[in-house]
Coordinates of C-alpha atoms in Angstrom, one line a residue:
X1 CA 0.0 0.0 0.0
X2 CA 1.0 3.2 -0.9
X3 CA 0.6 6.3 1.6
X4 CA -2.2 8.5 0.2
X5 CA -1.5 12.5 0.7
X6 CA -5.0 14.0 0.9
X7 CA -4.2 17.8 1.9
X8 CA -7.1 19.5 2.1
X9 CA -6.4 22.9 0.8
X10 CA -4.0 22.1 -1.9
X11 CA -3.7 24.7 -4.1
X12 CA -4.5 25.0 -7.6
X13 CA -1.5 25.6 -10.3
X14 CA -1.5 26.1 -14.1
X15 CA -1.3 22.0 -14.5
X16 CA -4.3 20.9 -12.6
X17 CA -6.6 23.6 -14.4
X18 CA -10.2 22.7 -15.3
X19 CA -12.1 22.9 -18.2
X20 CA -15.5 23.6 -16.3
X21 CA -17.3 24.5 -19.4
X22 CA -16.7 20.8 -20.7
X23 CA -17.4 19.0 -16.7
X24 CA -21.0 21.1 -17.0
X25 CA -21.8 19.3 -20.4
X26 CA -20.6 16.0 -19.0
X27 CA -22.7 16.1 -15.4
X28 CA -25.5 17.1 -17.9
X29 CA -24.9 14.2 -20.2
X30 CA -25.1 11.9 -17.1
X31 CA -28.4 13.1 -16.2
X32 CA -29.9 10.9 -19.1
X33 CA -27.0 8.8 -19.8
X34 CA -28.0 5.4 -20.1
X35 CA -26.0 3.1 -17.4
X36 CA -24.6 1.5 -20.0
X37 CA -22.6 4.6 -21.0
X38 CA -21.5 5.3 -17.6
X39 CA -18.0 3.6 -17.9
X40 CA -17.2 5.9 -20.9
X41 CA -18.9 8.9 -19.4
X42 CA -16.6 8.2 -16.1
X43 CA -13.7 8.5 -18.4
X44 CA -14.2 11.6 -20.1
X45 CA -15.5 13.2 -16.4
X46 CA -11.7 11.9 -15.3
X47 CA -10.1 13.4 -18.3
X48 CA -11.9 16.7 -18.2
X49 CA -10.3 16.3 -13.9
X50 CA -6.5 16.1 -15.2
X51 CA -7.2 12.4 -14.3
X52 CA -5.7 9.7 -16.7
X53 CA -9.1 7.2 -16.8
X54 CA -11.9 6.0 -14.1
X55 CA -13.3 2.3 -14.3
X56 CA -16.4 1.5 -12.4
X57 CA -16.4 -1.8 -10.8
X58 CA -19.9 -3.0 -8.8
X59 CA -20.1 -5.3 -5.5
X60 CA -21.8 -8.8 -6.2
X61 CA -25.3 -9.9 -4.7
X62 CA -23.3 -11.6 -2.5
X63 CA -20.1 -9.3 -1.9
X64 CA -18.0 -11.9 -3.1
X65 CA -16.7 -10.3 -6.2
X66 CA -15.8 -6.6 -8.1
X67 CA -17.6 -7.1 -11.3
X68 CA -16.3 -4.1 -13.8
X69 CA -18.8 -2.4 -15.9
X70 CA -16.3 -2.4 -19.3
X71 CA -17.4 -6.4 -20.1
X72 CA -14.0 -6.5 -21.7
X73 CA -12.7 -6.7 -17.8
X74 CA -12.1 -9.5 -15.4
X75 CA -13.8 -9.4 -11.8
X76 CA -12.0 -8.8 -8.9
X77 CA -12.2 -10.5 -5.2
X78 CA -13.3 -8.6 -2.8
X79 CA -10.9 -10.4 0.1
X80 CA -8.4 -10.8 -2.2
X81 CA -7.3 -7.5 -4.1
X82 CA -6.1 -3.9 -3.6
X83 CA -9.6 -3.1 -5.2
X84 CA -11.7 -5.1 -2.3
X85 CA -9.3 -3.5 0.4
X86 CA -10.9 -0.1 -0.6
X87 CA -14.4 -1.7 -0.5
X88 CA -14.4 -3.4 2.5
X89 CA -12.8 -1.1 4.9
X90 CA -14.5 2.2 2.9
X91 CA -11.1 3.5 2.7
X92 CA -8.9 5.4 -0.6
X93 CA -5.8 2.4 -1.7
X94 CA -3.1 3.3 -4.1
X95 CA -1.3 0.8 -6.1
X96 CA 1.4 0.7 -8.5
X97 CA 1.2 -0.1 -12.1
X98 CA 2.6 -0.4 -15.3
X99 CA 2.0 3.4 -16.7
X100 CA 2.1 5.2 -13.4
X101 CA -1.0 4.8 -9.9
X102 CA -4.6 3.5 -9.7
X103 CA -6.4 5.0 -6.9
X104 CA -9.1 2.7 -5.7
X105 CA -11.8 4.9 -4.2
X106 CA -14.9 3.4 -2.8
X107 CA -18.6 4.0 -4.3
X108 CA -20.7 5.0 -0.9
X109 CA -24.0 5.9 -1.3
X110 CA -24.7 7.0 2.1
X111 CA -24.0 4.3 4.1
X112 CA -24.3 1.8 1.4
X113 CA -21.0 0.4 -0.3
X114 CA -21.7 -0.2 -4.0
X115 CA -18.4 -1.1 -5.2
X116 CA -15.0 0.7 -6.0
X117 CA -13.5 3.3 -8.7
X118 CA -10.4 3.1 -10.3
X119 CA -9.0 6.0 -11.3
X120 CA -5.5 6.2 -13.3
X121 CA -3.5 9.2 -12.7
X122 CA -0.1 9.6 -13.5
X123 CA 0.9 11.1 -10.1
X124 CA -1.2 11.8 -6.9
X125 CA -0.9 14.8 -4.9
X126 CA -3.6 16.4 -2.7
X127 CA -5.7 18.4 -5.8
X128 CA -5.9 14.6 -7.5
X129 CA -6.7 13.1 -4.6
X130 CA -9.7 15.1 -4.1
X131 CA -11.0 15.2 -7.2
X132 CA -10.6 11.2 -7.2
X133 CA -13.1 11.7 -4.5
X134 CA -15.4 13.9 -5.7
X135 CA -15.3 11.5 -9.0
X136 CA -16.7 8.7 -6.8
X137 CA -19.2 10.7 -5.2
X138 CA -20.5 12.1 -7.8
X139 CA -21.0 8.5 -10.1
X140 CA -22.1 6.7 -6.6
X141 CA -25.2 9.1 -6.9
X142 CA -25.6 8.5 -10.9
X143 CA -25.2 4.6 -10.3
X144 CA -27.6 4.6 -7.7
X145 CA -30.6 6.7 -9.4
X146 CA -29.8 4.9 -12.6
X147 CA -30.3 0.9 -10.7
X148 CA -33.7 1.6 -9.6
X149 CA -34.9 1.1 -13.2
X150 CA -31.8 -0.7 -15.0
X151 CA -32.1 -4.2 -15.6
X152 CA -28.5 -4.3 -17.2
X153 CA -26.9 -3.3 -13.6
X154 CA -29.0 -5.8 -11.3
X155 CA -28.1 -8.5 -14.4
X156 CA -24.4 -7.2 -14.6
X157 CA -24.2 -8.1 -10.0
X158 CA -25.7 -12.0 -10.4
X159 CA -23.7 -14.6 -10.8
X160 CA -26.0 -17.1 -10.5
X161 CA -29.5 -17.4 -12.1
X162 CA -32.0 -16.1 -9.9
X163 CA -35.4 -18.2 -8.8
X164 CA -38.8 -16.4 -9.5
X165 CA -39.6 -16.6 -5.6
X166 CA -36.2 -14.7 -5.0
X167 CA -36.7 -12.2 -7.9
X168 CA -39.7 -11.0 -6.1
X169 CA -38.6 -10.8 -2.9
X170 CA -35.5 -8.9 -3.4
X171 CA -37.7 -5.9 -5.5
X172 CA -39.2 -5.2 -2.2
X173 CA -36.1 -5.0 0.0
X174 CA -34.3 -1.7 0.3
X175 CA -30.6 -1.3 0.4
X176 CA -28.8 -3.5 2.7
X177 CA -27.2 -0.5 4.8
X178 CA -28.5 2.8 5.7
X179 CA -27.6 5.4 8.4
X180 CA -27.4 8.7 9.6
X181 CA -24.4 10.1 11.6
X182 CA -26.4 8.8 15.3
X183 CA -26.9 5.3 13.5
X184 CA -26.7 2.6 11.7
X185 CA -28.5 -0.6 9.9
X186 CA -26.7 -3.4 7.6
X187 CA -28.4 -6.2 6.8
X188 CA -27.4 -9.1 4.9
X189 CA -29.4 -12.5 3.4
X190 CA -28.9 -16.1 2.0
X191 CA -29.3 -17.8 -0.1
X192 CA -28.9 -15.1 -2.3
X193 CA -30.2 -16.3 -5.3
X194 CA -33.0 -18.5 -4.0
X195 CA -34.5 -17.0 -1.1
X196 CA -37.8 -17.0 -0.4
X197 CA -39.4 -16.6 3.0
X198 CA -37.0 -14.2 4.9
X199 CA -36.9 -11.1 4.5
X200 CA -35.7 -7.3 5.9
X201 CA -36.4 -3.5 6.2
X202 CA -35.3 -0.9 7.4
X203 CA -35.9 3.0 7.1
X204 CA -34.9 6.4 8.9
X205 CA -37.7 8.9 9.6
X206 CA -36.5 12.1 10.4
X207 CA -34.6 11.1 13.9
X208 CA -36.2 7.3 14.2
X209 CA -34.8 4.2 12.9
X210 CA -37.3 1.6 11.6
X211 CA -36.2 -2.3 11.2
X212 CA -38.1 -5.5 10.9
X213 CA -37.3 -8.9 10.2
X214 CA -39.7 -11.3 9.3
X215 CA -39.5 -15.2 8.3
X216 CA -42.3 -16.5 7.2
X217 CA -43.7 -20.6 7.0
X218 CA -42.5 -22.9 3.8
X219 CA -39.9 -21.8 1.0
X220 CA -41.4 -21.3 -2.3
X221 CA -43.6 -18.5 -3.9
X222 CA -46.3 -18.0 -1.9
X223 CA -44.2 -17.6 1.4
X224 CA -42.0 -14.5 -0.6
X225 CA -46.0 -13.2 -1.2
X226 CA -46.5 -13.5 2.8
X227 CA -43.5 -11.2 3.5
X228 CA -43.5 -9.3 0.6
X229 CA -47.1 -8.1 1.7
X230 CA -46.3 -7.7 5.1
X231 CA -43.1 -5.4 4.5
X232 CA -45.6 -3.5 1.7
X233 CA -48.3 -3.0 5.0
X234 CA -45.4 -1.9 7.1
X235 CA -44.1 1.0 4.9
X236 CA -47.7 1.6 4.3
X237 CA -48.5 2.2 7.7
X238 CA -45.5 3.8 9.3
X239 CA -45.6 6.2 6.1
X240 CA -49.2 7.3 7.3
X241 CA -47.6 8.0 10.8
X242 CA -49.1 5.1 12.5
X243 CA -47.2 4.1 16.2
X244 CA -45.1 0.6 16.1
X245 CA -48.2 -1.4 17.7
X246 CA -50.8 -0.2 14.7
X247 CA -48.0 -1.0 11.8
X248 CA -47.7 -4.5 13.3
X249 CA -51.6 -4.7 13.4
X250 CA -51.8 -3.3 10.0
X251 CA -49.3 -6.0 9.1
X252 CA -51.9 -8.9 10.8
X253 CA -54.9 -7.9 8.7
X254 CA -53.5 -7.4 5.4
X255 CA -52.5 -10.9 5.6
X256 CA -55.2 -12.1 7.3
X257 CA -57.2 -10.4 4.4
X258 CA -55.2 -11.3 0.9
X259 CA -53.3 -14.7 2.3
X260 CA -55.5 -16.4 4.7
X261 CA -53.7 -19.1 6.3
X262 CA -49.9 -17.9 5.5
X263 CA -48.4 -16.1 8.4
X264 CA -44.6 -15.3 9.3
X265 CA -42.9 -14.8 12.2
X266 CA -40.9 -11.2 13.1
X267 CA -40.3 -8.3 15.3
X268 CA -40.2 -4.9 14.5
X269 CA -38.4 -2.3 16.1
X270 CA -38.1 1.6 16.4
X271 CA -35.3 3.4 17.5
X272 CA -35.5 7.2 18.6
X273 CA -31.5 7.8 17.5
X274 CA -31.5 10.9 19.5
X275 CA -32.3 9.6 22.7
X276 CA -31.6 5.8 22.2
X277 CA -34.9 4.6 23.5
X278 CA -35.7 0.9 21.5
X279 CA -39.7 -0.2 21.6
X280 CA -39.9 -3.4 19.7
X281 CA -42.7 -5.8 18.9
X282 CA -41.6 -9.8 18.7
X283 CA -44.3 -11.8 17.2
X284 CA -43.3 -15.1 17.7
X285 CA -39.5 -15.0 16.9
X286 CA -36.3 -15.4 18.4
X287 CA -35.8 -12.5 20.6
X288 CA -33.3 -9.6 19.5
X289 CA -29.9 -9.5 21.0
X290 CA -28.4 -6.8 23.0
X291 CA -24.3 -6.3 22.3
X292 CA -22.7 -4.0 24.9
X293 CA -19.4 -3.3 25.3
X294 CA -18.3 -6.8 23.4
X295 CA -20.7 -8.9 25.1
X296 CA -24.2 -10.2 24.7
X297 CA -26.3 -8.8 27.4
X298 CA -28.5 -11.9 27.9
X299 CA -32.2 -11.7 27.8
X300 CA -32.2 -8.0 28.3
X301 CA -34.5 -7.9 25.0
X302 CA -36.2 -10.9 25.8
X303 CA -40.1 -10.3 26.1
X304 CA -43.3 -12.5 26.8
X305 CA -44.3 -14.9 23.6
X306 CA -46.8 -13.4 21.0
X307 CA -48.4 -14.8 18.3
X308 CA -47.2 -14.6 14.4
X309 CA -48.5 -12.1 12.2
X310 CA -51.4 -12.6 10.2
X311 CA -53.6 -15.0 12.6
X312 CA -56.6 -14.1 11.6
X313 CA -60.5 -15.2 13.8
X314 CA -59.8 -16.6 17.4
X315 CA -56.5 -16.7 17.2
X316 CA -55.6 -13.3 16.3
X317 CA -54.3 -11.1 19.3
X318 CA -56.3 -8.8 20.9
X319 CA -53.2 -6.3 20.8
X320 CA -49.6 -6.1 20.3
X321 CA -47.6 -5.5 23.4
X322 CA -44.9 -3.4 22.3
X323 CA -41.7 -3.7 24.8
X324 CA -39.0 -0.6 25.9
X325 CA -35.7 -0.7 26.4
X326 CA -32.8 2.5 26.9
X327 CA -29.5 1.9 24.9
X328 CA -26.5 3.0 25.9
X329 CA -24.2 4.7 23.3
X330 CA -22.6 2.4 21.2
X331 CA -25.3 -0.7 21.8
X332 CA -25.6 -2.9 19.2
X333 CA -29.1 -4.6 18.5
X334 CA -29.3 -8.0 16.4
X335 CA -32.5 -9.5 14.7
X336 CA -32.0 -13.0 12.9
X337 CA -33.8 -15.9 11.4
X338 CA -33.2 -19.6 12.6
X339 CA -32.0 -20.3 9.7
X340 CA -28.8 -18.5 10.6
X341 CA -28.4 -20.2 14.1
X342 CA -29.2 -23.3 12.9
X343 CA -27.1 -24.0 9.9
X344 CA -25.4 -27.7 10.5
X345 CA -22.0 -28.5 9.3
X346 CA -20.9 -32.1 7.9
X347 CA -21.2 -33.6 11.5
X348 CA -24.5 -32.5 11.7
X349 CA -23.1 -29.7 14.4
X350 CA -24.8 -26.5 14.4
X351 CA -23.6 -22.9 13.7
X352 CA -25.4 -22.3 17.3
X353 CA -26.4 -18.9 18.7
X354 CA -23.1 -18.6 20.5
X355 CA -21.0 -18.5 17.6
X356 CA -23.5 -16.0 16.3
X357 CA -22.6 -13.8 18.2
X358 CA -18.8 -14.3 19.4
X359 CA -17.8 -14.0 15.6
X360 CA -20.0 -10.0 15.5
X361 CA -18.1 -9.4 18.9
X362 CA -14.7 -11.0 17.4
X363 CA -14.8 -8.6 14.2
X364 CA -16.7 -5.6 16.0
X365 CA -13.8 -5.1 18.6
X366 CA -11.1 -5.7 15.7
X367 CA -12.1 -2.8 14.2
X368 CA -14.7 -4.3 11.2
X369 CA -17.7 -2.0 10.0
X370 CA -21.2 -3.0 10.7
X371 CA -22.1 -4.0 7.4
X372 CA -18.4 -5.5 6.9
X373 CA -19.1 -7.4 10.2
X374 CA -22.4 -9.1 8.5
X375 CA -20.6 -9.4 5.0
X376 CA -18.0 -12.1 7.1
X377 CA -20.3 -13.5 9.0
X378 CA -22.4 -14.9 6.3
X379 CA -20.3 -16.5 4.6
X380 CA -18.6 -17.6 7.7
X381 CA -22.1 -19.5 7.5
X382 CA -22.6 -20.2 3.8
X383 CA -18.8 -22.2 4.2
X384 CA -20.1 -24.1 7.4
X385 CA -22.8 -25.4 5.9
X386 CA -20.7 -26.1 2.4
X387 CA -22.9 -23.1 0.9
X388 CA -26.1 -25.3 1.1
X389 CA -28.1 -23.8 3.6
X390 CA -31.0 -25.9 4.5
X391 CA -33.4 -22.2 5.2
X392 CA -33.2 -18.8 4.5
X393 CA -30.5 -16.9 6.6
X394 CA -31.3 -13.0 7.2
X395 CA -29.6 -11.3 10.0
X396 CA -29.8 -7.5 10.4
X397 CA -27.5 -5.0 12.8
X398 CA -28.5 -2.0 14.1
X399 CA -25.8 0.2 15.9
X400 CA -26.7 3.6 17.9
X401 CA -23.8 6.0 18.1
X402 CA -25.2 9.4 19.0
X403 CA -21.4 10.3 19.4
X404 CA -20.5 10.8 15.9
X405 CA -22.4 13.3 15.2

């Protein structure tokens, strides 16, 4: 690795002059540039930057690999390459080559690593360095307005074929990080291309985190229907500015109504990130897990059994008790499916709940991200089961840090 100079305030000379009439055309052009042109278009933005050339490379679906978006270019691992260093620890790496320095700069929207840019340069000083940035910034906002409707970049991410049941499910979730500067939520999910009844979400309103995992029964189309309908009451609910006890009984009747007899298991939570008080709802699933200074704080989310959602007649609940806890700054809250816990290796020896969660505490306290943390875990997971998970794996980590603000 080569030291990066980043000075702040470097100044401009006559060499590092730019042509701001021709970067006003290009940001423009990339307003209705199809995402297809978007590795040429990062060129010419690099050129018109005194910067050699930019290559756009995008995470897998399963943040194993760096897949370029020039098809002429090989994929890169993500544990194995100067490239995944940048991704995975969010971080600017330089690295020698042939005709002078690739800067690999990571693609962050928000909180939400997309992948890495590599920008050629001939020499890096502080003005290059920050234009390198402002490069990645700028086409991690056009890659991430362009993906909402581009088939070509959710097909150029796969490399597997995807099942219908899975292809559904995944056009409901939403990213798998988001944050703010009090907190944070990553979330990640397996099998990747052939899930079916798991599923996540998560959302920040104004100064209140929103998550919810839900698992519901059986594994084929009709149990991604269950969950995608109860994530679609959810949002529909807490987007009228309904309380955590009415989006969960909103949840219960719009199954009960459009899939009687399918229900799923969850809990959904809401954090207030300014004043770390958690109220969460568990409806028949494995209670959330506190993580305070590196340990597990045992059953202190553990709460009296409810019923799954969508029971509908006699054995629907009269109401949702809705359960409050106070974090502590730096408290780290994690929702998971079975499936996770009870992945078996060759022996028939399962994952267990206290690997769970002495592999988060293990990488959390050497330094790994949130997200990062769930990106090793599952496939920590996928390799003790021989990547054939016998269920759907989903696990989601939310982290409040009112400090960094």
């Amino acid at each position: 690795m080569i030291p990066v100079s980043d000075t702040p305030y470097a100044s401009f000379g006559p060499d590092t002059a730019v042509d701001e009439n021709r970067l006003e055309e290009l940001i423009i052009e990339a307003q209705t540039a199809l995402p297809v042109e978007l590795p040429a278009l990062a060129n010419r933005c690099a050129c018109a930057l005194g910067l050699d050339a930019a290559l756009i490379y995008l995470v897998d679906l399963q943040q194993q690999l760096l897949i370029p978006l020039d098809e002429a270019l090989e994929s890169l691992p993500v544990d194995r390459s100067s490239a995944g260093w940048a991704y995975r620890t969010v971080s600017p790496r330089v690295a020698e080559a042939d005709d002078g320095l690739i800067l690999w700069m990571p693609l962050v929207d928000g909180a939400e690593r997309l992948g890495v840019l590599a920008v050629r340069t001939a020499s890096l000083d502080g003005v290059r360095m920050r234009r390198s940035r402002m490069l990645a910034h700028l086409f991690a906002m056009l890659i991430t307005s362009k993906r909402a409707y581009s088939d070509w970049l959710a097909a150029r991410t796969r490399t597997a074929t995807m099942r219908l049941p899975a292809e559904m499910l995944r056009a409901f979730l939403p990213p798998r990080t988001i944050g703010s500067r009090r907190c944070v939520s990553t979330a990640v999910l397996e099998p990747a291309y052939d899930v079916a009844g798991d599923a996540f979400d998560h959302s920040v309103v104004k100064n209140i985190l929103h998550t919810m995992i839900l698992d519901a029964m059986g594994h084929d189309l009709t149990a991604g229907l269950t969950t995608s309908v109860a994530m679609a009451a959810a949002r529909n609910a807490r987007r009228g500015g309904a309380e955590l006890a009415d989006v969960v009984g909103t949840v219960d009747q719009a199954l009960a109504q459009w899939l009687p007899d399918h229900f799923c298991t969850g809990v959904l939570c809401r954090l207030d990130a300014e004043t770390g008080v958690l109220r969460w709802v568990n409806c028949g699933h494995p209670p959330p897990l506190l993580i305070r200074a590196e340990r597990v704080l045992a059953g202190a989310l553990d709460s009296p059994p409810q019923p799954p959602i969508g029971l509908a007649g006699p054995l629907a609940p009269a109401a949702r008790q809705v359960h409050e806890a106070a974090l502590e700054p730096g408290d780290c809250v994690l929702l998971y499916t079975d499936g996770v816990v009870e992945a078996r290796d060759a022996d028939g020896a399962e994952f267990g709940l206290d690997r769970f969660t002495d592999f988060i505490i293990r990488s959390s306290s050497a330094g790994q991200r949130p997200a990062e943390v769930l990106r090793l875990l599952i496939h920590a997971i996928l390799d003790y089961q021989r990547n054939q998970l016998r269920d759907d794996a989903t696990i989601l980590l939310f982290e409040w840090s009112p400090q960094q603000r």
